[in-house]
């Protein structure tokens, strides 16, 4: 890439961050390499698996498809920002229900699930499944992930 | 009733918290100083001779580390069962993804760019691209006859018995390749100097990698080390292939004077180049009495092994040993062969040959029922094995399992009888959506085949630490299936200690003994037992030394270690006394025990789009004692999802010996909307030789879905599908051709 680097400034998990990057770098690489937030994963690099899901200015996006410049001035949440002192209710439900097996899809699932809960898109099992359909998991067959999401919505463990 | 403190309880996943916060570090997440990025230049031709390698002129090649076969310090081989597959092609090419040359550079983009600037001139030779071509020896590409391995299992006289049959049936069944699509692609970091080689990465079997590095570098065993890093799914796909990556990364590092080299495949490379499930062709000739009694079976089972032998003989063996299904058959012959073709070597994938042969027999039973005018459940009732019956190899079924009751439970859960009767009536209407219900009955042998476990001599150990903890030392890896948690439960139970006392050590060949590979549904059943025994031995040591009077295990360990310096107990595999096996005749106890199951599917098939939707899926299985219900159900659900994919959607499209659809966008694995709520029921009968009574379960759920689905397709549409995946295109051809 020959283009000039830009100073990218954004709020990541509530903290002001900046990095000198090529404007067309993938946001995924900026998150992983420049911000050292390796919780966000790369499973395909083509927008199919959702392992790289992050919440960018209130929208759920695949960070592997977003050029860095698009994140200029934005507010971003990654899996590292989901827990407070303790796990979030969704993280707790994942732990309790066995929603994570190998754990590689899990950060993306949690970010997508958090987005779905916050946008009230989990009224029932069908809606939960639809909401998660951009995130692939090869380990679980989704049953326990869906259960965790429904439990978190109802405030159950 | 549960008399145990930890066993049988849904103990939370030990590494769960790290996986939920993003703290768990996978290979590509590790920060390493001075890292180089490696990549692979491959053949694009399925078979040929390398005539020359050209590097684009004017490109700064001096910046790059370049490795060819000539740079290998020891043997140019990725050692496995035999020493056959080259680490880098030298002169000849046997498949279209064969690695030829390696490159490394500090900048990952530069190295990918450079890969495009290397041209390999290949003189093509005619390839063998199918089982049929391989059988015809057109041309011979391996040995004298393209056959990696032949297995023959015989009992009685199937030809004579066949002649007495009221129904004689012959049919051929086909299954396609399947890609694992673990969500974490393969990733390895190698560091190699003459003083020693260390490889870390995503892998199932550190000691396989260790063996391969030892042969490649011809260094002493204690100078090579392989350590697993958190692994993002494997399913067999990281059983033998990581040895290849490990060799490549280590070679680049060797040439770079010991600088660490990382190789991470992108999704396309991972899908195209790594192993897949063996495609198969199974011809079954059977004979039945008028009442449905199975009289004779003659099975010809063929696997496409790809370009090198790798694991094919063992996959073939498991396939052959499951080929007659869970049935009594006095006269049978199973003739199995693994064949060479010029595709990338096929390898381990959950089920390991059994899904292929069980698919054939379970479809065949439904076809036979149809021809005999019997309900498929009736036919099975006549023929299912009962305790004390002889199996194909003469093995006496010891497991006290009532397979008929198991089947009936699954059928009741899915309301089989009612749907069997009502769907044809519904389907006679004009609605384009047709309904069908079907099921399969099957088993899966736990642990290595035959004398395999005895030959492995697996060892696991426990170590008490100065601060009162217990480290579990085993080479068996956590890859999502829950090994860490189950090992913790088993060790804590036997020691009568709290869970928090137990720490499962990283599987690193420099630290842990060889408990064998993490495969074959053996981790809980076989290695778990070793850990249980080592823990019982540790408890006895503490008791005998007088440290455990008040029951405080941590305090006892601290005191013991303070007094004696170390506390370590080991256990080595001992085969159960009753297990007798003859590898030359294929007679005897093929597996010490089996898990048994019946899976049932309820389908909706849309005759406008030819899409098949699984409306309900029921699994009933007998797996010994369930050590952790949540983890066990998770294994079944995940395995069923993969099985449904193999049955309906996951099609590897081959073009000149390469996977053409090597992207997630055109090789489709199921999303949450494609699957029903998979229903899981366990029957628990403690197995005397498993830890806490457990048997292996990891592979079982892969075996049942495909035949259950296609049996339901036959019920819905009155056609006889004989191949998977049953994609909409295949189904359309079948329906419109019918
Ligand atoms: S890595 Fe971004 S969607 Fe797969
Ligand atoms: S838990 Fe492994 S891919 Fe989802």
Short mmCIF file of N, CA and C in Angstrom, two decimals, chain B residues 40-183:
data_model
loop_
_atom_site.label_atom_id
_atom_site.label_comp_id
_atom_site.label_asym_id
_atom_site.label_seq_id
_atom_site.Cartn_x
_atom_site.Cartn_y
_atom_site.Cartn_z
N UNK B 40 3.49 -20.71 1.50
CA UNK B 40 3.79 -21.94 0.76
C UNK B 40 3.49 -21.75 -0.73
N UNK B 41 4.45 -22.12 -1.57
CA UNK B 41 4.21 -22.14 -3.02
C UNK B 41 3.85 -23.57 -3.37
N UNK B 42 2.73 -23.73 -4.09
CA UNK B 42 2.21 -25.07 -4.35
C UNK B 42 2.12 -25.38 -5.83
N UNK B 43 1.98 -26.65 -6.08
CA UNK B 43 1.69 -27.12 -7.42
C UNK B 43 0.30 -26.64 -7.80
N UNK B 44 0.03 -26.49 -9.07
CA UNK B 44 -1.33 -26.22 -9.52
C UNK B 44 -1.81 -27.37 -10.39
N UNK B 45 -1.00 -28.39 -10.46
CA UNK B 45 -1.23 -29.49 -11.40
C UNK B 45 -1.37 -30.77 -10.57
N UNK B 46 -2.37 -31.61 -10.86
CA UNK B 46 -2.56 -32.78 -10.00
C UNK B 46 -1.44 -33.82 -10.08
N UNK B 47 -0.78 -33.88 -11.22
CA UNK B 47 0.31 -34.86 -11.30
C UNK B 47 1.30 -34.39 -12.36
N UNK B 48 2.57 -34.52 -12.07
CA UNK B 48 3.54 -34.08 -13.08
C UNK B 48 4.96 -34.13 -12.56
N UNK B 49 5.85 -33.57 -13.38
CA UNK B 49 7.26 -33.48 -13.02
C UNK B 49 7.67 -32.02 -12.95
N UNK B 50 8.41 -31.67 -11.92
CA UNK B 50 8.87 -30.29 -11.80
C UNK B 50 10.05 -30.11 -12.74
N UNK B 51 9.93 -29.15 -13.69
CA UNK B 51 11.00 -28.93 -14.66
C UNK B 51 11.89 -27.76 -14.25
N UNK B 52 11.34 -26.85 -13.47
CA UNK B 52 12.16 -25.71 -13.03
C UNK B 52 11.36 -24.78 -12.15
N UNK B 53 12.09 -24.01 -11.35
CA UNK B 53 11.45 -23.01 -10.49
C UNK B 53 12.04 -21.65 -10.88
N UNK B 54 11.17 -20.69 -11.20
CA UNK B 54 11.64 -19.38 -11.65
C UNK B 54 11.22 -18.29 -10.69
N UNK B 55 12.17 -17.44 -10.35
CA UNK B 55 11.88 -16.31 -9.48
C UNK B 55 11.85 -15.06 -10.35
N UNK B 56 10.79 -14.27 -10.22
CA UNK B 56 10.63 -13.09 -11.05
C UNK B 56 11.88 -12.19 -10.93
N UNK B 57 12.35 -11.72 -12.09
CA UNK B 57 13.56 -10.89 -12.08
C UNK B 57 13.27 -9.51 -11.55
N UNK B 58 14.24 -8.91 -10.93
CA UNK B 58 14.10 -7.55 -10.43
C UNK B 58 13.38 -7.46 -9.10
N UNK B 59 12.99 -8.58 -8.54
CA UNK B 59 12.30 -8.58 -7.24
C UNK B 59 13.35 -8.82 -6.16
N UNK B 60 13.25 -8.11 -5.04
CA UNK B 60 14.33 -8.21 -4.03
C UNK B 60 14.29 -9.53 -3.24
N UNK B 61 14.62 -10.61 -3.88
CA UNK B 61 14.53 -11.93 -3.23
C UNK B 61 15.46 -12.06 -2.04
N UNK B 62 16.52 -11.22 -2.03
CA UNK B 62 17.47 -11.32 -0.91
C UNK B 62 16.82 -10.98 0.43
N UNK B 63 15.65 -10.30 0.38
CA UNK B 63 14.94 -10.01 1.64
C UNK B 63 14.24 -11.23 2.22
N UNK B 64 14.12 -12.26 1.42
CA UNK B 64 13.25 -13.39 1.81
C UNK B 64 14.05 -14.61 2.23
N UNK B 65 13.48 -15.37 3.14
CA UNK B 65 13.99 -16.71 3.42
C UNK B 65 13.29 -17.64 2.43
N UNK B 66 14.07 -18.44 1.72
CA UNK B 66 13.51 -19.34 0.71
C UNK B 66 13.96 -20.76 1.04
N UNK B 67 13.01 -21.67 1.10
CA UNK B 67 13.33 -23.06 1.42
C UNK B 67 12.78 -23.99 0.34
N UNK B 68 13.61 -24.87 -0.16
CA UNK B 68 13.15 -25.93 -1.06
C UNK B 68 13.54 -27.28 -0.44
N UNK B 69 13.19 -28.35 -1.13
CA UNK B 69 13.51 -29.70 -0.62
C UNK B 69 15.00 -29.85 -0.33
N UNK B 70 15.83 -29.12 -1.10
CA UNK B 70 17.28 -29.25 -0.92
C UNK B 70 17.77 -28.72 0.43
N UNK B 71 16.96 -27.89 1.08
CA UNK B 71 17.38 -27.31 2.36
C UNK B 71 17.08 -28.18 3.56
N UNK B 72 16.44 -29.32 3.34
CA UNK B 72 16.01 -30.14 4.48
C UNK B 72 17.21 -30.84 5.12
N UNK B 73 17.42 -30.61 6.42
CA UNK B 73 18.63 -31.16 7.06
C UNK B 73 18.57 -32.68 7.24
N UNK B 74 17.39 -33.24 7.40
CA UNK B 74 17.28 -34.68 7.62
C UNK B 74 16.57 -35.35 6.46
N UNK B 75 15.42 -35.97 6.75
CA UNK B 75 14.68 -36.69 5.71
C UNK B 75 13.54 -35.84 5.18
N UNK B 76 13.39 -35.83 3.86
CA UNK B 76 12.29 -35.07 3.27
C UNK B 76 11.00 -35.88 3.38
N UNK B 77 10.42 -35.86 4.56
CA UNK B 77 9.23 -36.67 4.78
C UNK B 77 8.41 -36.07 5.93
N UNK B 78 7.09 -36.14 5.81
CA UNK B 78 6.23 -35.85 6.96
C UNK B 78 5.85 -37.21 7.51
N UNK B 79 6.60 -37.66 8.48
CA UNK B 79 6.48 -39.05 8.95
C UNK B 79 5.14 -39.29 9.62
N UNK B 80 4.51 -40.39 9.24
CA UNK B 80 3.29 -40.81 9.93
C UNK B 80 3.32 -42.32 10.05
N UNK B 81 2.27 -43.00 9.61
CA UNK B 81 2.27 -44.46 9.69
C UNK B 81 3.48 -45.01 8.95
N UNK B 82 3.70 -44.48 7.74
CA UNK B 82 4.92 -44.83 7.02
C UNK B 82 5.58 -43.52 6.61
N UNK B 83 6.84 -43.62 6.17
CA UNK B 83 7.55 -42.41 5.77
C UNK B 83 7.43 -42.28 4.26
N UNK B 84 6.47 -41.48 3.83
CA UNK B 84 6.10 -41.51 2.44
C UNK B 84 5.82 -40.12 1.87
N UNK B 85 5.02 -39.33 2.60
CA UNK B 85 4.64 -38.04 2.05
C UNK B 85 5.78 -37.05 2.18
N UNK B 86 6.24 -36.46 1.05
CA UNK B 86 7.34 -35.49 1.20
C UNK B 86 6.88 -34.23 1.92
N UNK B 87 7.81 -33.62 2.59
CA UNK B 87 7.54 -32.34 3.23
C UNK B 87 7.47 -31.25 2.16
N UNK B 88 8.35 -31.35 1.17
CA UNK B 88 8.32 -30.46 0.01
C UNK B 88 8.57 -31.32 -1.24
N UNK B 89 7.78 -31.10 -2.28
CA UNK B 89 7.91 -31.92 -3.48
C UNK B 89 9.32 -31.77 -4.05
N UNK B 90 9.85 -32.88 -4.47
CA UNK B 90 11.19 -32.88 -5.02
C UNK B 90 11.14 -33.65 -6.34
N UNK B 91 10.95 -32.95 -7.43
CA UNK B 91 10.93 -33.63 -8.73
C UNK B 91 9.54 -34.02 -9.18
N UNK B 92 8.82 -34.78 -8.37
CA UNK B 92 7.48 -35.23 -8.81
C UNK B 92 6.39 -34.56 -7.98
N UNK B 93 5.22 -34.44 -8.66
CA UNK B 93 4.06 -33.83 -8.01
C UNK B 93 2.92 -34.84 -8.06
N UNK B 94 2.28 -35.05 -6.93
CA UNK B 94 1.21 -36.04 -6.86
C UNK B 94 -0.17 -35.49 -6.55
N UNK B 95 -0.25 -34.20 -6.26
CA UNK B 95 -1.59 -33.57 -6.16
C UNK B 95 -1.45 -32.07 -6.35
N UNK B 96 -2.59 -31.44 -6.62
CA UNK B 96 -2.59 -30.06 -7.09
C UNK B 96 -2.29 -29.04 -6.00
N UNK B 97 -2.26 -29.47 -4.75
CA UNK B 97 -1.93 -28.53 -3.66
C UNK B 97 -0.60 -28.90 -3.01
N UNK B 98 0.19 -29.69 -3.72
CA UNK B 98 1.42 -30.17 -3.10
C UNK B 98 2.40 -29.01 -2.85
N UNK B 99 2.93 -28.90 -1.63
CA UNK B 99 3.88 -27.82 -1.35
C UNK B 99 5.22 -28.07 -2.05
N UNK B 100 5.77 -27.00 -2.63
CA UNK B 100 7.02 -27.12 -3.38
C UNK B 100 8.12 -26.25 -2.78
N UNK B 101 7.74 -25.08 -2.34
CA UNK B 101 8.73 -24.11 -1.88
C UNK B 101 8.12 -23.25 -0.78
N UNK B 102 8.95 -22.81 0.16
CA UNK B 102 8.46 -21.99 1.27
C UNK B 102 9.15 -20.64 1.27
N UNK B 103 8.42 -19.62 1.67
CA UNK B 103 8.97 -18.27 1.75
C UNK B 103 8.67 -17.68 3.11
N UNK B 104 9.58 -16.83 3.61
CA UNK B 104 9.27 -16.10 4.85
C UNK B 104 9.83 -14.69 4.78
N UNK B 105 9.15 -13.76 5.48
CA UNK B 105 9.52 -12.35 5.46
C UNK B 105 8.88 -11.70 6.68
N UNK B 106 9.48 -10.63 7.20
CA UNK B 106 8.85 -10.00 8.37
C UNK B 106 7.48 -9.39 8.08
N UNK B 107 7.21 -9.05 6.83
CA UNK B 107 5.95 -8.38 6.49
C UNK B 107 5.00 -9.39 5.85
N UNK B 108 3.86 -9.64 6.50
CA UNK B 108 2.96 -10.68 5.97
C UNK B 108 2.42 -10.35 4.57
N UNK B 109 2.27 -9.07 4.25
CA UNK B 109 1.77 -8.74 2.91
C UNK B 109 2.84 -8.96 1.85
N UNK B 110 4.07 -8.64 2.20
CA UNK B 110 5.18 -8.84 1.25
C UNK B 110 5.32 -10.32 0.90
N UNK B 111 5.14 -11.15 1.87
CA UNK B 111 5.37 -12.57 1.62
C UNK B 111 4.27 -13.14 0.72
N UNK B 112 3.05 -12.64 0.90
CA UNK B 112 1.96 -13.11 0.01
C UNK B 112 2.20 -12.62 -1.41
N UNK B 113 2.67 -11.38 -1.53
CA UNK B 113 2.99 -10.81 -2.82
C UNK B 113 4.09 -11.64 -3.51
N UNK B 114 5.09 -11.99 -2.75
CA UNK B 114 6.22 -12.74 -3.33
C UNK B 114 5.77 -14.11 -3.85
N UNK B 115 4.82 -14.71 -3.13
CA UNK B 115 4.35 -16.03 -3.54
C UNK B 115 3.87 -16.02 -5.00
N UNK B 116 3.26 -14.92 -5.39
CA UNK B 116 2.73 -14.82 -6.75
C UNK B 116 3.85 -14.66 -7.78
N UNK B 117 5.05 -14.38 -7.32
CA UNK B 117 6.16 -14.11 -8.24
C UNK B 117 7.10 -15.30 -8.41
N UNK B 118 6.68 -16.42 -7.87
CA UNK B 118 7.44 -17.66 -8.08
C UNK B 118 6.65 -18.50 -9.08
N UNK B 119 7.34 -18.97 -10.12
CA UNK B 119 6.64 -19.80 -11.11
C UNK B 119 7.29 -21.17 -11.12
N UNK B 120 6.46 -22.17 -11.00
CA UNK B 120 6.98 -23.53 -11.06
C UNK B 120 6.56 -24.13 -12.40
N UNK B 121 7.54 -24.55 -13.17
CA UNK B 121 7.21 -25.20 -14.45
C UNK B 121 7.03 -26.68 -14.21
N UNK B 122 5.87 -27.16 -14.63
CA UNK B 122 5.55 -28.56 -14.40
C UNK B 122 5.18 -29.22 -15.72
N UNK B 123 5.78 -30.37 -15.97
CA UNK B 123 5.36 -31.16 -17.13
C UNK B 123 4.24 -32.07 -16.65
N UNK B 124 3.01 -31.86 -17.11
CA UNK B 124 1.89 -32.63 -16.56
C UNK B 124 1.94 -34.10 -16.97
N UNK B 125 1.46 -34.95 -16.09
CA UNK B 125 1.28 -36.37 -16.37
C UNK B 125 -0.20 -36.67 -16.17
N UNK B 126 -0.72 -37.72 -16.81
CA UNK B 126 -2.16 -38.00 -16.63
C UNK B 126 -2.48 -38.36 -15.18
N UNK B 127 -3.47 -37.68 -14.59
CA UNK B 127 -3.80 -37.94 -13.18
C UNK B 127 -4.91 -38.99 -13.02
N UNK B 128 -5.01 -39.52 -11.82
CA UNK B 128 -6.13 -40.38 -11.42
C UNK B 128 -7.01 -39.54 -10.49
N UNK B 129 -8.25 -39.30 -10.89
CA UNK B 129 -9.06 -38.36 -10.13
C UNK B 129 -10.33 -38.96 -9.54
N UNK B 130 -10.50 -40.28 -9.64
CA UNK B 130 -11.70 -40.87 -9.06
C UNK B 130 -11.39 -42.29 -8.60
N UNK B 131 -12.27 -42.81 -7.75
CA UNK B 131 -12.15 -44.19 -7.29
C UNK B 131 -12.15 -45.13 -8.49
N UNK B 132 -13.00 -44.84 -9.47
CA UNK B 132 -13.12 -45.72 -10.64
C UNK B 132 -11.81 -45.76 -11.44
N UNK B 133 -11.24 -44.59 -11.70
CA UNK B 133 -9.95 -44.55 -12.42
C UNK B 133 -8.87 -45.29 -11.64
N UNK B 134 -8.91 -45.12 -10.33
CA UNK B 134 -7.88 -45.75 -9.51
C UNK B 134 -8.01 -47.28 -9.58
N UNK B 135 -9.24 -47.76 -9.52
CA UNK B 135 -9.49 -49.22 -9.60
C UNK B 135 -9.01 -49.78 -10.93
N UNK B 136 -9.23 -49.01 -11.99
CA UNK B 136 -8.82 -49.45 -13.33
C UNK B 136 -7.30 -49.38 -13.52
N UNK B 137 -6.62 -48.82 -12.53
CA UNK B 137 -5.17 -48.62 -12.65
C UNK B 137 -4.83 -47.81 -13.90
N UNK B 138 -5.61 -46.78 -14.08
CA UNK B 138 -5.48 -46.00 -15.30
C UNK B 138 -5.12 -44.57 -14.97
N UNK B 139 -3.85 -44.27 -14.76
CA UNK B 139 -2.67 -45.15 -14.72
C UNK B 139 -2.39 -45.61 -13.28
N UNK B 140 -1.31 -46.36 -13.12
CA UNK B 140 -0.85 -46.72 -11.77
C UNK B 140 -0.06 -45.54 -11.20
N UNK B 141 -0.48 -45.06 -10.05
CA UNK B 141 0.22 -43.92 -9.43
C UNK B 141 0.80 -44.26 -8.08
N UNK B 142 0.46 -45.43 -7.55
CA UNK B 142 0.97 -45.80 -6.21
C UNK B 142 1.18 -47.31 -6.16
N UNK B 143 2.37 -47.74 -5.78
CA UNK B 143 2.66 -49.17 -5.67
C UNK B 143 2.43 -49.86 -7.00
N UNK B 144 1.89 -51.07 -6.93
CA UNK B 144 1.66 -51.82 -8.16
C UNK B 144 0.24 -51.71 -8.65
N UNK B 145 -0.68 -51.31 -7.73
CA UNK B 145 -2.09 -51.40 -8.09
C UNK B 145 -2.95 -50.27 -7.52
N UNK B 146 -2.31 -49.20 -7.06
CA UNK B 146 -3.03 -48.05 -6.49
C UNK B 146 -3.73 -48.37 -5.16
N UNK B 147 -3.45 -49.50 -4.56
CA UNK B 147 -4.15 -49.86 -3.32
C UNK B 147 -3.26 -49.63 -2.12
N UNK B 148 -3.70 -48.70 -1.24
CA UNK B 148 -2.94 -48.44 -0.01
C UNK B 148 -3.09 -49.58 0.97
N UNK B 149 -4.31 -50.13 1.01
CA UNK B 149 -4.57 -51.13 2.05
C UNK B 149 -5.83 -51.93 1.69
N UNK B 150 -5.79 -53.23 1.93
CA UNK B 150 -6.95 -54.09 1.75
C UNK B 150 -7.28 -54.76 3.08
N UNK B 151 -8.55 -54.83 3.39
CA UNK B 151 -8.98 -55.54 4.60
C UNK B 151 -10.09 -56.49 4.21
N UNK B 152 -10.02 -57.70 4.72
CA UNK B 152 -11.06 -58.68 4.43
C UNK B 152 -11.57 -59.25 5.75
N UNK B 153 -12.87 -59.15 5.94
CA UNK B 153 -13.50 -59.74 7.13
C UNK B 153 -14.50 -60.77 6.62
N UNK B 154 -14.37 -62.01 7.05
CA UNK B 154 -15.32 -63.02 6.57
C UNK B 154 -15.85 -63.84 7.74
N UNK B 155 -17.07 -64.29 7.54
CA UNK B 155 -17.72 -65.15 8.54
C UNK B 155 -18.69 -66.02 7.78
N UNK B 156 -18.64 -67.32 7.98
CA UNK B 156 -19.57 -68.23 7.31
C UNK B 156 -19.39 -68.20 5.80
N UNK B 157 -20.47 -68.42 5.10
CA UNK B 157 -20.43 -68.52 3.65
C UNK B 157 -21.52 -67.64 3.04
N UNK B 158 -21.19 -66.37 2.80
CA UNK B 158 -22.25 -65.45 2.37
C UNK B 158 -22.87 -65.82 1.02
N UNK B 159 -22.10 -66.44 0.13
CA UNK B 159 -22.67 -66.81 -1.18
C UNK B 159 -23.75 -67.87 -1.02
N UNK B 160 -23.43 -68.88 -0.22
CA UNK B 160 -24.40 -69.96 -0.04
C UNK B 160 -25.65 -69.45 0.68
N UNK B 161 -25.43 -68.63 1.68
CA UNK B 161 -26.56 -68.09 2.44
C UNK B 161 -27.43 -67.21 1.55
N UNK B 162 -26.76 -66.53 0.64
CA UNK B 162 -27.48 -65.61 -0.24
C UNK B 162 -28.49 -66.36 -1.11
N UNK B 163 -28.09 -67.54 -1.53
CA UNK B 163 -28.94 -68.32 -2.42
C UNK B 163 -30.27 -68.68 -1.76
N UNK B 164 -30.27 -68.75 -0.43
CA UNK B 164 -31.49 -69.14 0.28
C UNK B 164 -32.41 -67.95 0.55
N UNK B 165 -31.99 -66.75 0.14
CA UNK B 165 -32.76 -65.55 0.47
C UNK B 165 -34.08 -65.45 -0.28
N UNK B 166 -35.08 -64.96 0.42
CA UNK B 166 -36.36 -64.63 -0.21
C UNK B 166 -36.19 -63.33 -1.00
N UNK B 167 -35.45 -62.39 -0.41
CA UNK B 167 -35.12 -61.14 -1.11
C UNK B 167 -33.61 -61.07 -1.27
N UNK B 168 -33.18 -60.84 -2.50
CA UNK B 168 -31.76 -60.57 -2.74
C UNK B 168 -31.66 -59.16 -3.26
N UNK B 169 -30.83 -58.37 -2.60
CA UNK B 169 -30.79 -56.95 -2.94
C UNK B 169 -29.35 -56.54 -3.17
N UNK B 170 -29.15 -55.70 -4.17
CA UNK B 170 -27.81 -55.17 -4.42
C UNK B 170 -27.93 -53.68 -4.70
N UNK B 171 -27.13 -52.88 -4.05
CA UNK B 171 -27.17 -51.44 -4.30
C UNK B 171 -25.81 -50.83 -3.95
N UNK B 172 -25.53 -49.68 -4.58
CA UNK B 172 -24.25 -49.00 -4.36
C UNK B 172 -24.51 -47.60 -3.82
N UNK B 173 -23.74 -47.23 -2.81
CA UNK B 173 -23.94 -45.97 -2.10
C UNK B 173 -22.67 -45.13 -2.20
N UNK B 174 -22.87 -43.84 -2.28
CA UNK B 174 -21.74 -42.92 -2.45
C UNK B 174 -21.78 -41.83 -1.39
N UNK B 175 -20.61 -41.49 -0.87
CA UNK B 175 -20.53 -40.32 0.01
C UNK B 175 -19.41 -39.41 -0.48
N UNK B 176 -19.61 -38.11 -0.31
CA UNK B 176 -18.64 -37.14 -0.81
C UNK B 176 -17.62 -36.75 0.25
N UNK B 177 -16.63 -35.99 -0.19
CA UNK B 177 -15.65 -35.44 0.74
C UNK B 177 -16.36 -34.43 1.64
N UNK B 178 -15.76 -34.16 2.78
CA UNK B 178 -16.30 -33.13 3.67
C UNK B 178 -15.15 -32.37 4.28
N UNK B 179 -15.30 -31.06 4.29
CA UNK B 179 -14.26 -30.19 4.86
C UNK B 179 -14.62 -29.89 6.32
N UNK B 180 -13.60 -29.84 7.17
CA UNK B 180 -13.86 -29.69 8.61
C UNK B 180 -14.42 -28.32 8.98
N UNK B 181 -13.89 -27.28 8.34
CA UNK B 181 -14.31 -25.90 8.65
C UNK B 181 -14.30 -25.60 10.15
N UNK B 182 -13.28 -26.11 10.87
CA UNK B 182 -13.03 -25.55 12.21
C UNK B 182 -12.92 -24.06 11.97
N UNK B 183 -13.45 -23.24 12.90
CA UNK B 183 -13.49 -21.79 12.61
C UNK B 183 -12.09 -21.17 12.71
#
